Amino acid sequence: MLGRLNHVAIAVPDLAAAMQIYRKSLDAIVTAPQHLPQHGVTVVFIELPNSKIELLEPLGEDSPIAAFLLKNPSGGMHHICYEVDDIKQSRDHLIASGARILGSGEPKIGAHGKPVLFLHPKDFFGTLIELEQA
Ligand code: CO
């Protein structure tokens, strides 16, 4: 079921400052910020030869990462994203095996314009997993 590692996401309290550090200290290629109100985040991507890093900043009142940043004020690793060939088939397989899907269970369009779902971290060893249609 699992394909490539699409990205690892890091929640940050100040996106502009984080972009600056990735550009200056790590000499990274950073994309322009994208506001995703449906997901309650603003994101940028760091392009790596074999994957991507996503930097996330809260957007709006009830951002899903606001509570995370309260617990981790300087930021921290937030989720990992695996690609799957057929997201609805993967979802149905996960539900049948007892895993919990966050939200309505229906895929939403993510930062790359492709359907995504999030899996409950308690079902996966404390790690929030995002699945993205390849
Ligand atoms: Co993500």
PDB file of C-alpha atoms and ligand atoms in Angstrom:
ATOM      1  CA  MET A   1       0.000   0.000   0.000  1.00  0.00           C
ATOM      2  CA  LEU A   2       2.728   2.523   0.935  1.00  0.00           C
ATOM      3  CA  GLY A   3       4.626   4.303  -1.811  1.00  0.00           C
ATOM      4  CA  ARG A   4       7.264   7.027  -1.565  1.00  0.00           C
ATOM      5  CA  LEU A   5       7.830   9.193   1.472  1.00  0.00           C
ATOM      6  CA  ASN A   6       6.232  12.378   0.124  1.00  0.00           C
ATOM      7  CA  HIS A   7       7.283  14.678   2.966  1.00  0.00           C
ATOM      8  CA  VAL A   8       8.046  15.129   6.652  1.00  0.00           C
ATOM      9  CA  ALA A   9       6.216  18.086   8.216  1.00  0.00           C
ATOM     10  CA  ILE A  10       7.549  20.385  10.943  1.00  0.00           C
ATOM     11  CA  ALA A  11       5.220  22.785  12.765  1.00  0.00           C
ATOM     12  CA  VAL A  12       6.822  26.191  13.374  1.00  0.00           C
ATOM     13  CA  PRO A  13       5.664  29.219  15.381  1.00  0.00           C
ATOM     14  CA  ASP A  14       6.999  31.748  12.822  1.00  0.00           C
ATOM     15  CA  LEU A  15       7.044  30.630   9.192  1.00  0.00           C
ATOM     16  CA  ALA A  16       9.003  33.628   7.874  1.00  0.00           C
ATOM     17  CA  ALA A  17      11.747  33.045  10.446  1.00  0.00           C
ATOM     18  CA  ALA A  18      11.834  29.311   9.683  1.00  0.00           C
ATOM     19  CA  MET A  19      12.077  29.946   5.922  1.00  0.00           C
ATOM     20  CA  GLN A  20      14.965  32.325   6.562  1.00  0.00           C
ATOM     21  CA  ILE A  21      16.850  29.744   8.644  1.00  0.00           C
ATOM     22  CA  TYR A  22      16.354  27.007   6.037  1.00  0.00           C
ATOM     23  CA  ARG A  23      17.527  29.370   3.294  1.00  0.00           C
ATOM     24  CA  LYS A  24      20.483  30.910   5.118  1.00  0.00           C
ATOM     25  CA  SER A  25      21.770  28.174   7.422  1.00  0.00           C
ATOM     26  CA  LEU A  26      20.847  25.081   5.406  1.00  0.00           C
ATOM     27  CA  ASP A  27      21.125  26.697   1.945  1.00  0.00           C
ATOM     28  CA  ALA A  28      17.782  25.099   1.052  1.00  0.00           C
ATOM     29  CA  ILE A  29      15.374  25.767  -1.803  1.00  0.00           C
ATOM     30  CA  VAL A  30      12.141  26.981  -0.162  1.00  0.00           C
ATOM     31  CA  THR A  31       8.860  27.388  -2.100  1.00  0.00           C
ATOM     32  CA  ALA A  32       6.541  30.406  -1.710  1.00  0.00           C
ATOM     33  CA  PRO A  33       4.005  30.194   1.174  1.00  0.00           C
ATOM     34  CA  GLN A  34       0.624  28.635   0.369  1.00  0.00           C
ATOM     35  CA  HIS A  35      -2.392  29.468   2.530  1.00  0.00           C
ATOM     36  CA  LEU A  36      -4.653  26.443   3.017  1.00  0.00           C
ATOM     37  CA  PRO A  37      -7.700  27.694   4.967  1.00  0.00           C
ATOM     38  CA  GLN A  38      -9.446  24.322   4.607  1.00  0.00           C
ATOM     39  CA  HIS A  39      -6.572  22.755   6.572  1.00  0.00           C
ATOM     40  CA  GLY A  40      -5.974  25.718   8.918  1.00  0.00           C
ATOM     41  CA  VAL A  41      -2.307  26.063   7.930  1.00  0.00           C
ATOM     42  CA  THR A  42       0.119  28.043   5.813  1.00  0.00           C
ATOM     43  CA  VAL A  43       2.799  25.807   4.282  1.00  0.00           C
ATOM     44  CA  VAL A  44       6.082  26.013   2.417  1.00  0.00           C
ATOM     45  CA  PHE A  45       8.078  23.114   1.059  1.00  0.00           C
ATOM     46  CA  ILE A  46      11.809  22.521   1.174  1.00  0.00           C
ATOM     47  CA  GLU A  47      12.816  20.587  -1.921  1.00  0.00           C
ATOM     48  CA  LEU A  48      15.261  17.724  -1.279  1.00  0.00           C
ATOM     49  CA  PRO A  49      16.726  15.359  -3.873  1.00  0.00           C
ATOM     50  CA  ASN A  50      14.711  12.411  -2.533  1.00  0.00           C
ATOM     51  CA  SER A  51      11.745  13.992  -0.716  1.00  0.00           C
ATOM     52  CA  LYS A  52      10.410  17.232   0.769  1.00  0.00           C
ATOM     53  CA  ILE A  53      10.155  18.924   4.148  1.00  0.00           C
ATOM     54  CA  GLU A  54       6.920  20.805   4.844  1.00  0.00           C
ATOM     55  CA  LEU A  55       7.030  23.759   7.261  1.00  0.00           C
ATOM     56  CA  LEU A  56       3.597  24.482   8.784  1.00  0.00           C
ATOM     57  CA  GLU A  57       2.337  27.608  10.528  1.00  0.00           C
ATOM     58  CA  PRO A  58      -1.173  27.941  12.023  1.00  0.00           C
ATOM     59  CA  LEU A  59      -3.757  29.805   9.895  1.00  0.00           C
ATOM     60  CA  GLY A  60      -7.065  31.015  11.371  1.00  0.00           C
ATOM     61  CA  GLU A  61      -8.848  30.493  14.664  1.00  0.00           C
ATOM     62  CA  ASP A  62      -9.059  26.712  15.048  1.00  0.00           C
ATOM     63  CA  SER A  63      -5.897  25.539  13.336  1.00  0.00           C
ATOM     64  CA  PRO A  64      -5.207  21.832  13.953  1.00  0.00           C
ATOM     65  CA  ILE A  65      -1.580  22.714  14.795  1.00  0.00           C
ATOM     66  CA  ALA A  66      -2.333  25.430  17.389  1.00  0.00           C
ATOM     67  CA  ALA A  67      -2.540  22.919  20.263  1.00  0.00           C
ATOM     68  CA  PHE A  68       0.634  21.199  19.041  1.00  0.00           C
ATOM     69  CA  LEU A  69       2.536  24.510  19.180  1.00  0.00           C
ATOM     70  CA  LEU A  70       1.206  25.211  22.672  1.00  0.00           C
ATOM     71  CA  LYS A  71       2.822  21.942  23.776  1.00  0.00           C
ATOM     72  CA  ASN A  72       5.916  22.499  21.596  1.00  0.00           C
ATOM     73  CA  PRO A  73       6.426  26.281  21.575  1.00  0.00           C
ATOM     74  CA  SER A  74       9.652  26.202  19.571  1.00  0.00           C
ATOM     75  CA  GLY A  75       8.093  23.874  16.969  1.00  0.00           C
ATOM     76  CA  GLY A  76       8.543  20.175  16.296  1.00  0.00           C
ATOM     77  CA  MET A  77       8.023  17.258  13.955  1.00  0.00           C
ATOM     78  CA  HIS A  78       4.289  17.094  13.233  1.00  0.00           C
ATOM     79  CA  HIS A  79       3.554  14.376  10.650  1.00  0.00           C
ATOM     80  CA  ILE A  80       4.945  12.190   7.903  1.00  0.00           C
ATOM     81  CA  CYS A  81       3.270  11.777   4.522  1.00  0.00           C
ATOM     82  CA  TYR A  82       3.291   8.560   2.533  1.00  0.00           C
ATOM     83  CA  GLU A  83       2.030   8.263  -1.019  1.00  0.00           C
ATOM     84  CA  VAL A  84      -0.588   5.652  -1.904  1.00  0.00           C
ATOM     85  CA  ASP A  85      -1.893   4.663  -5.330  1.00  0.00           C
ATOM     86  CA  ASP A  86      -5.592   4.698  -4.432  1.00  0.00           C
ATOM     87  CA  ILE A  87      -6.477   6.727  -1.366  1.00  0.00           C
ATOM     88  CA  LYS A  88     -10.075   5.487  -1.011  1.00  0.00           C
ATOM     89  CA  GLN A  89      -9.014   1.866  -1.310  1.00  0.00           C
ATOM     90  CA  SER A  90      -6.275   2.504   1.303  1.00  0.00           C
ATOM     91  CA  ARG A  91      -8.786   4.215   3.595  1.00  0.00           C
ATOM     92  CA  ASP A  92     -11.218   1.305   3.350  1.00  0.00           C
ATOM     93  CA  HIS A  93      -8.413  -1.170   4.064  1.00  0.00           C
ATOM     94  CA  LEU A  94      -7.311   0.864   7.118  1.00  0.00           C
ATOM     95  CA  ILE A  95     -10.836   1.122   8.517  1.00  0.00           C
ATOM     96  CA  ALA A  96     -11.326  -2.620   8.014  1.00  0.00           C
ATOM     97  CA  SER A  97      -8.097  -3.244   9.958  1.00  0.00           C
ATOM     98  CA  GLY A  98      -9.274  -1.071  12.866  1.00  0.00           C
ATOM     99  CA  ALA A  99      -7.393   2.201  12.233  1.00  0.00           C
ATOM    100  CA  ARG A 100      -9.096   5.538  12.755  1.00  0.00           C
ATOM    101  CA  ILE A 101      -9.227   8.236  10.059  1.00  0.00           C
ATOM    102  CA  LEU A 102      -9.310  11.837  11.324  1.00  0.00           C
ATOM    103  CA  GLY A 103     -12.163  14.167  10.365  1.00  0.00           C
ATOM    104  CA  SER A 104     -15.033  13.076   8.130  1.00  0.00           C
ATOM    105  CA  GLY A 105     -13.070  10.213   6.580  1.00  0.00           C
ATOM    106  CA  GLU A 106     -13.436  11.801   3.156  1.00  0.00           C
ATOM    107  CA  PRO A 107     -10.174  12.868   1.452  1.00  0.00           C
ATOM    108  CA  LYS A 108      -9.549  16.634   1.239  1.00  0.00           C
ATOM    109  CA  ILE A 109      -7.410  18.332  -1.382  1.00  0.00           C
ATOM    110  CA  GLY A 110      -3.948  18.941   0.109  1.00  0.00           C
ATOM    111  CA  ALA A 111      -1.061  21.292  -0.609  1.00  0.00           C
ATOM    112  CA  HIS A 112      -0.116  19.516  -3.858  1.00  0.00           C
ATOM    113  CA  GLY A 113      -3.654  19.595  -5.288  1.00  0.00           C
ATOM    114  CA  LYS A 114      -4.097  15.882  -4.553  1.00  0.00           C
ATOM    115  CA  PRO A 115      -6.482  14.112  -2.113  1.00  0.00           C
ATOM    116  CA  VAL A 116      -5.109  13.559   1.403  1.00  0.00           C
ATOM    117  CA  LEU A 117      -6.251  11.874   4.635  1.00  0.00           C
ATOM    118  CA  PHE A 118      -4.831  11.854   8.157  1.00  0.00           C
ATOM    119  CA  LEU A 119      -4.650   8.756  10.397  1.00  0.00           C
ATOM    120  CA  HIS A 120      -5.015   8.815  14.168  1.00  0.00           C
ATOM    121  CA  PRO A 121      -1.547   9.018  15.797  1.00  0.00           C
ATOM    122  CA  LYS A 122      -2.560   6.686  18.638  1.00  0.00           C
ATOM    123  CA  ASP A 123      -3.025   3.907  16.080  1.00  0.00           C
ATOM    124  CA  PHE A 124       0.500   4.438  14.655  1.00  0.00           C
ATOM    125  CA  PHE A 125       2.905   4.655  17.590  1.00  0.00           C
ATOM    126  CA  GLY A 126       2.370   8.322  18.340  1.00  0.00           C
ATOM    127  CA  THR A 127       2.996   9.484  14.762  1.00  0.00           C
ATOM    128  CA  LEU A 128       0.441  11.451  12.787  1.00  0.00           C
ATOM    129  CA  ILE A 129       0.352   9.963   9.283  1.00  0.00           C
ATOM    130  CA  GLU A 130      -0.853  11.752   6.166  1.00  0.00           C
ATOM    131  CA  LEU A 131      -1.683   9.700   3.090  1.00  0.00           C
ATOM    132  CA  GLU A 132      -1.548  11.413  -0.273  1.00  0.00           C
ATOM    133  CA  GLN A 133      -2.850  10.043  -3.538  1.00  0.00           C
ATOM    134  CA  ALA A 134       0.243   9.514  -5.731  1.00  0.00           C
TER     135      ALA A 134
HETATM  136 CO    CO B   1       1.639  17.284   5.035  1.00  0.00          CO
END
